[in-house]
């Protein structure tokens, strides 16, 4: 594709609300014209240095700014304590916790942006988020990230959807599946028919990994999210209760017949039949992904590991209609968080010691503009993406290829993968919210053109079998299988040190015993370990933890 023909770059001068009007009061107006330096101290970035390439050139040409990124962590060691003492936090800061932002506020080194609101018209249009920040910090010391102007049902497939080898499912006659646990029956039949993958690797009914376990077995705990429960209200995370998004109810994960205990029994039944990957308790995320890419598990509890990890690296199979897709069950009701007008617990802030405060404010406001939203997510228009004659966004030939490819030299060069999003890792507007420029989300993976143009034979077969739905989310919406919920304005509840210690002790017991239960040799051993786990957890203060979370959930019920 001729990038010169498609390069309809957005010009900021007429599109950024009110930005130009700020120039007359710019403290740096006497400095020579040209790109000015702005540094970003990011608690979440792993990159250090100046942003160069096509992204850097765009920032220089359109905003007149050179951006330098300073990561908080170097070699695994946080530099925040030192920086709080010296006050050297760059010009802009990305905080990933309220606690750290409050520490910087207490140290007197971040600005209250209340007096700068007129220079932040794009930021302040997110009124709920701004009001929330002002309440939390008693002033506008931080700007919430991942904001949206409306609470919208997203177009992205939920993480918690299970996927299966769809071709094997069709081999079995596409049987109706009553409950989640019936996936185990189908997976067993798949393994009997296909004991090895196409490349000769061992094929299991189920493979898990433990690296991301918190206070329970993470993947099995998340099954509740496909049954109308959630473990977060969008602000607080619930470790030991599943909270309904349908009504004001919850279940604690160790209660009799809880979904978590049922999930442990389900995995144990597969283990006793020799169908569970024996490495599940010890393997890392990287180990697990390697097996996902090789298709060594009939069912993927987090379905994207099939659709986004196996399918793309096995085009010779997907072109034959072979690979992983959503296979719904009759009990499926996926809890799905909408975009939020309040933002999340990451924040942008401006340093009191900023060397170029006006330019920092201009850059910050740009990131919250409609144009900045698209730039942050997809880079400058005309390089990896563009808008066709029908007004629909699409990926260019370059954007549809490898992200290791180089951007055109005239655009600044550099690897396509070196995006602002990757280098800074500080979001602004939610990528899932609908862009008024595109009339679709900024997230290119859910654009209609992307879904149509990238559809494999496997995708086309699945779409034909599911009433023309282009992805799982569309099917869930059309069939009443999605429980979307709003994020309410609730406070982040910080646990004290004593309760935090109790959480860690209780969680360690639950996690240890859960894996032992999964690998129990028989039902008697499983039940014995379960009773021992519950007794030990309660003796360490499990009920206190549950009561604490129930109180937080009640506040959510009242607010939503």
Coordinates of C-alpha atoms in Angstrom, one line a residue, residues 122-484:
X122 CA -9.3 17.7 27.1
X123 CA -8.5 16.4 30.6
X124 CA -11.3 18.2 32.3
X125 CA -14.0 17.0 29.9
X126 CA -13.7 13.7 31.9
X127 CA -15.7 15.3 34.7
X128 CA -16.4 12.2 36.8
X129 CA -12.7 11.2 36.8
X130 CA -11.5 14.7 37.7
X131 CA -14.1 15.0 40.5
X132 CA -13.0 11.6 41.8
X133 CA -9.4 12.6 41.9
X134 CA -10.2 15.9 43.6
X135 CA -12.1 13.9 46.3
X136 CA -9.3 11.3 46.8
X137 CA -6.4 13.7 47.0
X138 CA -8.2 16.9 48.2
X139 CA -7.1 18.7 45.1
X140 CA -6.3 17.8 41.5
X141 CA -3.0 16.2 42.2
X142 CA -3.5 13.3 39.9
X143 CA -5.4 12.6 36.6
X144 CA -7.0 9.1 36.5
X145 CA -6.1 6.9 33.6
X146 CA -8.2 4.6 31.4
X147 CA -11.1 7.0 31.4
X148 CA -14.2 7.1 29.2
X149 CA -16.8 9.7 28.7
X150 CA -19.5 7.1 28.9
X151 CA -19.9 3.7 30.5
X152 CA -19.8 1.5 27.4
X153 CA -20.0 -2.2 26.8
X154 CA -16.8 -3.0 25.1
X155 CA -16.3 -5.0 21.8
X156 CA -13.4 -7.0 23.2
X157 CA -13.7 -10.7 24.0
X158 CA -13.7 -11.2 27.8
X159 CA -10.6 -12.9 29.2
X160 CA -12.6 -15.5 31.1
X161 CA -14.2 -17.2 28.1
X162 CA -13.1 -20.8 27.7
X163 CA -11.9 -21.8 24.2
X164 CA -11.5 -25.4 22.9
X165 CA -10.1 -27.1 19.8
X166 CA -13.1 -26.2 17.7
X167 CA -12.4 -28.7 14.9
X168 CA -12.3 -31.5 17.5
X169 CA -15.5 -30.2 19.0
X170 CA -17.1 -30.4 15.5
X171 CA -15.7 -33.9 15.1
X172 CA -17.7 -34.9 18.2
X173 CA -20.9 -33.6 16.6
X174 CA -20.9 -30.1 18.2
X175 CA -22.8 -31.5 21.3
X176 CA -24.7 -29.2 23.6
X177 CA -22.8 -28.4 26.8
X178 CA -24.9 -28.0 29.9
X179 CA -22.4 -26.7 32.5
X180 CA -18.7 -25.6 32.7
X181 CA -17.7 -28.9 34.2
X182 CA -19.0 -30.7 31.1
X183 CA -16.1 -29.3 29.2
X184 CA -14.0 -31.9 31.0
X185 CA -16.1 -34.7 29.4
X186 CA -15.5 -33.3 25.9
X187 CA -11.9 -32.7 26.6
X188 CA -11.5 -36.3 27.6
X189 CA -13.1 -37.4 24.4
X190 CA -10.8 -35.1 22.4
X191 CA -7.7 -36.6 24.1
X192 CA -8.9 -40.1 23.4
X193 CA -9.2 -39.3 19.7
X194 CA -6.0 -37.2 19.5
X195 CA -3.5 -38.2 22.2
X196 CA -0.8 -36.1 20.5
X197 CA -0.8 -32.7 18.8
X198 CA -0.1 -32.4 15.1
X199 CA 3.6 -32.0 15.9
X200 CA 3.7 -35.0 18.2
X201 CA 3.6 -33.3 21.6
X202 CA 1.5 -34.7 24.4
X203 CA -2.1 -33.5 24.3
X204 CA -3.9 -32.9 27.6
X205 CA -7.5 -32.2 28.5
X206 CA -6.3 -29.3 30.7
X207 CA -3.0 -27.4 31.4
X208 CA -2.6 -24.7 34.0
X209 CA 0.2 -22.6 35.4
X210 CA 0.9 -21.2 38.9
X211 CA 3.1 -18.2 38.4
X212 CA 0.3 -15.7 38.6
X213 CA -1.4 -17.3 41.6
X214 CA -2.3 -14.8 44.3
X215 CA -4.2 -16.2 47.3
X216 CA -5.7 -19.0 45.4
X217 CA -5.3 -20.9 42.1
X218 CA -5.8 -18.0 39.7
X219 CA -7.1 -19.8 36.6
X220 CA -9.6 -21.9 38.5
X221 CA -10.8 -19.0 40.7
X222 CA -11.5 -17.0 37.5
X223 CA -14.1 -19.6 36.3
X224 CA -16.6 -17.8 38.5
X225 CA -16.3 -14.9 36.1
X226 CA -18.0 -17.0 33.5
X227 CA -20.9 -17.6 35.9
X228 CA -21.9 -14.0 36.6
X229 CA -19.4 -13.2 39.4
X230 CA -16.5 -10.9 39.6
X231 CA -13.5 -10.4 41.9
X232 CA -13.3 -6.6 41.4
X233 CA -15.6 -3.6 41.6
X234 CA -13.2 -1.8 39.3
X235 CA -11.4 -0.2 42.3
X236 CA -11.0 -2.9 44.9
X237 CA -10.1 -6.5 44.4
X238 CA -11.8 -9.3 46.3
X239 CA -9.4 -12.2 47.2
X240 CA -11.8 -14.5 49.1
X241 CA -15.3 -13.7 47.9
X242 CA -16.9 -13.9 44.5
X243 CA -19.3 -10.9 44.0
X244 CA -22.4 -11.2 41.8
X245 CA -22.8 -8.5 39.2
X246 CA -26.5 -9.5 38.9
X247 CA -27.7 -8.9 42.4
X248 CA -26.4 -7.9 45.9
X249 CA -25.0 -11.3 46.8
X250 CA -21.6 -13.0 47.1
X251 CA -20.1 -16.3 48.0
X252 CA -16.9 -16.9 49.9
X253 CA -14.6 -19.2 48.0
X254 CA -14.3 -21.8 50.8
X255 CA -18.1 -22.1 51.4
X256 CA -19.7 -25.5 50.7
X257 CA -20.1 -26.1 47.0
X258 CA -18.5 -22.8 46.1
X259 CA -17.5 -22.4 42.5
X260 CA -13.8 -22.4 43.6
X261 CA -14.1 -25.8 45.4
X262 CA -16.0 -27.2 42.5
X263 CA -13.3 -26.1 40.1
X264 CA -10.6 -27.8 42.3
X265 CA -12.7 -31.0 42.2
X266 CA -13.1 -30.7 38.4
X267 CA -9.3 -30.4 37.9
X268 CA -8.7 -33.2 40.3
X269 CA -11.0 -35.5 38.4
X270 CA -9.0 -34.8 35.2
X271 CA -5.8 -35.5 37.1
X272 CA -7.0 -38.8 38.3
X273 CA -7.7 -39.8 34.7
X274 CA -4.2 -38.7 33.7
X275 CA -5.6 -35.8 31.6
X276 CA -4.1 -32.9 33.6
X277 CA -0.7 -31.5 32.5
X278 CA 1.5 -32.7 35.4
X279 CA 3.6 -29.5 35.1
X280 CA 0.6 -27.3 36.0
X281 CA 1.7 -26.6 39.6
X282 CA 5.2 -25.6 38.7
X283 CA 5.2 -24.1 35.3
X284 CA 5.6 -20.4 34.6
X285 CA 3.5 -18.2 32.3
X286 CA 6.2 -18.5 29.7
X287 CA 6.2 -22.3 30.0
X288 CA 2.4 -22.3 29.7
X289 CA 2.4 -20.0 26.7
X290 CA 4.8 -22.3 24.8
X291 CA 2.4 -25.2 25.4
X292 CA -0.6 -23.0 24.4
X293 CA 1.2 -22.1 21.1
X294 CA 1.7 -25.8 20.5
X295 CA -2.0 -26.6 21.4
X296 CA -1.3 -29.0 24.2
X297 CA -4.5 -28.4 26.1
X298 CA -8.0 -29.3 24.8
X299 CA -9.6 -26.5 26.8
X300 CA -8.1 -23.1 27.6
X301 CA -9.8 -21.5 30.7
X302 CA -8.5 -18.1 29.5
X303 CA -9.7 -18.5 25.9
X304 CA -7.4 -15.9 24.4
X305 CA -4.4 -18.2 24.9
X306 CA -6.0 -20.4 22.3
X307 CA -7.3 -17.7 19.9
X308 CA -4.4 -15.2 20.3
X309 CA -1.5 -17.6 21.0
X310 CA -2.2 -20.8 19.2
X311 CA -4.2 -19.6 16.2
X312 CA -1.8 -16.9 14.9
X313 CA 1.3 -19.1 15.0
X314 CA -0.4 -22.0 13.3
X315 CA -1.7 -20.5 10.1
X316 CA -1.4 -23.8 8.2
X317 CA -3.9 -25.3 10.6
X318 CA -6.3 -22.3 10.9
X319 CA -6.5 -22.2 7.1
X320 CA -7.9 -25.7 7.3
X321 CA -10.5 -24.8 9.9
X322 CA -8.4 -26.1 12.8
X323 CA -7.7 -24.3 16.0
X324 CA -9.3 -22.7 19.1
X325 CA -12.6 -20.8 19.4
X326 CA -15.2 -20.1 22.0
X327 CA -17.5 -23.1 22.7
X328 CA -20.4 -21.8 24.9
X329 CA -22.2 -23.7 27.6
X330 CA -25.8 -23.4 28.8
X331 CA -24.8 -21.9 32.1
X332 CA -22.5 -19.3 30.6
X333 CA -23.0 -15.7 31.8
X334 CA -19.8 -13.8 31.6
X335 CA -19.2 -10.9 34.0
X336 CA -17.9 -8.1 31.9
X337 CA -16.7 -4.7 33.1
X338 CA -17.8 -1.7 31.1
X339 CA -15.6 1.3 30.4
X340 CA -15.6 3.7 33.3
X341 CA -16.1 7.4 33.5
X342 CA -14.1 7.4 36.8
X343 CA -10.9 5.9 35.6
X344 CA -8.7 3.5 37.5
X345 CA -6.0 3.6 40.1
X346 CA -3.1 4.7 37.9
X347 CA -2.6 8.5 37.6
X348 CA -0.7 11.1 35.7
X349 CA 0.8 14.0 37.7
X350 CA 2.9 17.1 37.1
X351 CA 6.0 17.8 39.0
X352 CA 6.4 21.0 40.9
X353 CA 10.0 21.0 39.7
X354 CA 9.0 20.6 36.1
X355 CA 11.6 22.4 33.9
X356 CA 9.0 23.1 31.2
X357 CA 5.6 23.1 32.9
X358 CA 3.6 24.6 30.0
X359 CA 4.9 22.0 27.5
X360 CA 4.3 19.2 30.0
X361 CA 0.7 20.4 30.4
X362 CA 0.3 20.6 26.7
X363 CA 1.5 17.0 26.2
X364 CA -0.6 15.7 29.1
X365 CA -3.7 17.4 27.6
X366 CA -3.0 16.0 24.1
X367 CA -2.9 12.5 25.5
X368 CA -6.5 12.9 26.7
X369 CA -7.7 14.4 23.4
X370 CA -9.5 12.3 20.8
X371 CA -6.4 12.6 18.5
X372 CA -4.0 11.7 21.4
X373 CA -6.1 8.7 22.3
X374 CA -5.6 7.3 18.8
X375 CA -1.9 8.2 18.7
X376 CA -1.2 6.6 22.1
X377 CA -2.9 3.4 21.0
X378 CA -2.0 3.1 17.3
X379 CA 0.7 5.7 16.5
X380 CA 0.3 8.5 13.9
X381 CA -2.4 8.1 11.3
X382 CA -1.2 7.0 7.9
X383 CA 1.6 4.7 9.1
X384 CA 0.0 1.6 10.7
X385 CA -3.6 2.7 10.3
X386 CA -5.8 5.0 8.3
X387 CA -9.5 5.8 7.5
X388 CA -11.1 4.5 4.3
X389 CA -13.5 6.3 2.0
X390 CA -16.4 4.9 4.0
X391 CA -15.1 6.5 7.2
X392 CA -14.0 3.2 8.7
X393 CA -10.6 2.7 10.3
X394 CA -8.3 0.0 8.8
X395 CA -4.8 -1.3 9.2
X396 CA -2.4 -0.4 6.4
X397 CA -0.3 -3.0 4.7
X398 CA 2.5 -2.1 7.1
X399 CA 0.2 -2.2 10.1
X400 CA -1.1 -5.7 9.1
X401 CA 2.4 -7.1 9.0
X402 CA 5.1 -7.8 11.5
X403 CA 5.5 -5.3 14.3
X404 CA 9.3 -5.8 14.0
X405 CA 9.1 -4.0 10.6
X406 CA 10.6 -0.5 10.3
X407 CA 8.5 2.6 9.8
X408 CA 9.3 4.6 6.6
X409 CA 12.3 6.8 6.9
X410 CA 10.4 9.9 5.9
X411 CA 8.1 9.2 8.9
X412 CA 11.1 8.9 11.3
X413 CA 12.0 5.3 10.9
X414 CA 12.4 2.9 13.9
X415 CA 10.5 -0.3 14.7
X416 CA 6.8 -0.2 14.5
X417 CA 6.7 -1.8 17.9
X418 CA 8.3 1.2 19.6
X419 CA 5.0 2.9 20.3
X420 CA 4.3 5.6 22.9
X421 CA 2.1 3.0 24.6
X422 CA 5.0 0.6 24.9
X423 CA 7.7 3.0 25.8
X424 CA 5.9 5.0 28.5
X425 CA 3.2 2.5 29.6
X426 CA 1.0 5.3 30.9
X427 CA -2.5 5.2 29.5
X428 CA -5.0 8.0 29.3
X429 CA -8.3 7.3 27.5
X430 CA -9.5 3.7 27.6
X431 CA -8.6 1.9 24.4
X432 CA -12.0 0.2 24.5
X433 CA -14.0 3.4 24.5
X434 CA -15.5 4.5 21.2
X435 CA -13.5 7.2 19.4
X436 CA -15.7 10.0 17.9
X437 CA -13.1 10.1 15.1
X438 CA -13.5 6.5 14.2
X439 CA -17.0 5.6 15.6
X440 CA -15.2 2.5 16.8
X441 CA -12.9 1.8 19.7
X442 CA -9.3 2.9 19.4
X443 CA -8.4 -0.8 19.9
X444 CA -7.6 -1.9 16.3
X445 CA -8.1 -5.6 17.1
X446 CA -11.9 -5.1 17.2
X447 CA -12.3 -2.9 14.2
X448 CA -14.8 -4.4 11.7
X449 CA -12.3 -4.1 8.9
X450 CA -9.7 -6.0 11.0
X451 CA -12.1 -8.8 11.9
X452 CA -13.2 -9.2 8.3
X453 CA -9.8 -8.9 6.7
X454 CA -7.9 -11.1 9.1
X455 CA -10.6 -13.9 9.3
X456 CA -9.1 -17.3 8.7
X457 CA -11.1 -20.4 7.5
X458 CA -11.5 -21.3 11.2
X459 CA -12.9 -17.9 12.0
X460 CA -15.3 -18.1 9.0
X461 CA -16.6 -21.5 10.0
X462 CA -17.1 -20.3 13.6
X463 CA -19.0 -17.2 12.3
X464 CA -21.2 -19.3 10.1
X465 CA -22.0 -21.6 13.0
X466 CA -22.7 -18.7 15.4
X467 CA -25.3 -16.6 13.5
X468 CA -22.8 -14.4 11.7
X469 CA -21.1 -13.1 14.8
X470 CA -17.6 -11.7 14.0
X471 CA -16.2 -12.4 17.4
X472 CA -17.2 -14.0 20.7
X473 CA -18.3 -10.7 22.3
X474 CA -20.8 -10.1 19.5
X475 CA -22.2 -13.6 20.0
X476 CA -22.5 -13.2 23.8
X477 CA -24.3 -9.9 23.4
X478 CA -26.8 -11.2 20.8
X479 CA -27.6 -14.3 22.9
X480 CA -27.9 -12.7 26.4
X481 CA -24.8 -14.4 27.7
X482 CA -23.1 -11.3 28.9
X483 CA -23.5 -9.6 32.3
X484 CA -22.0 -6.2 31.7

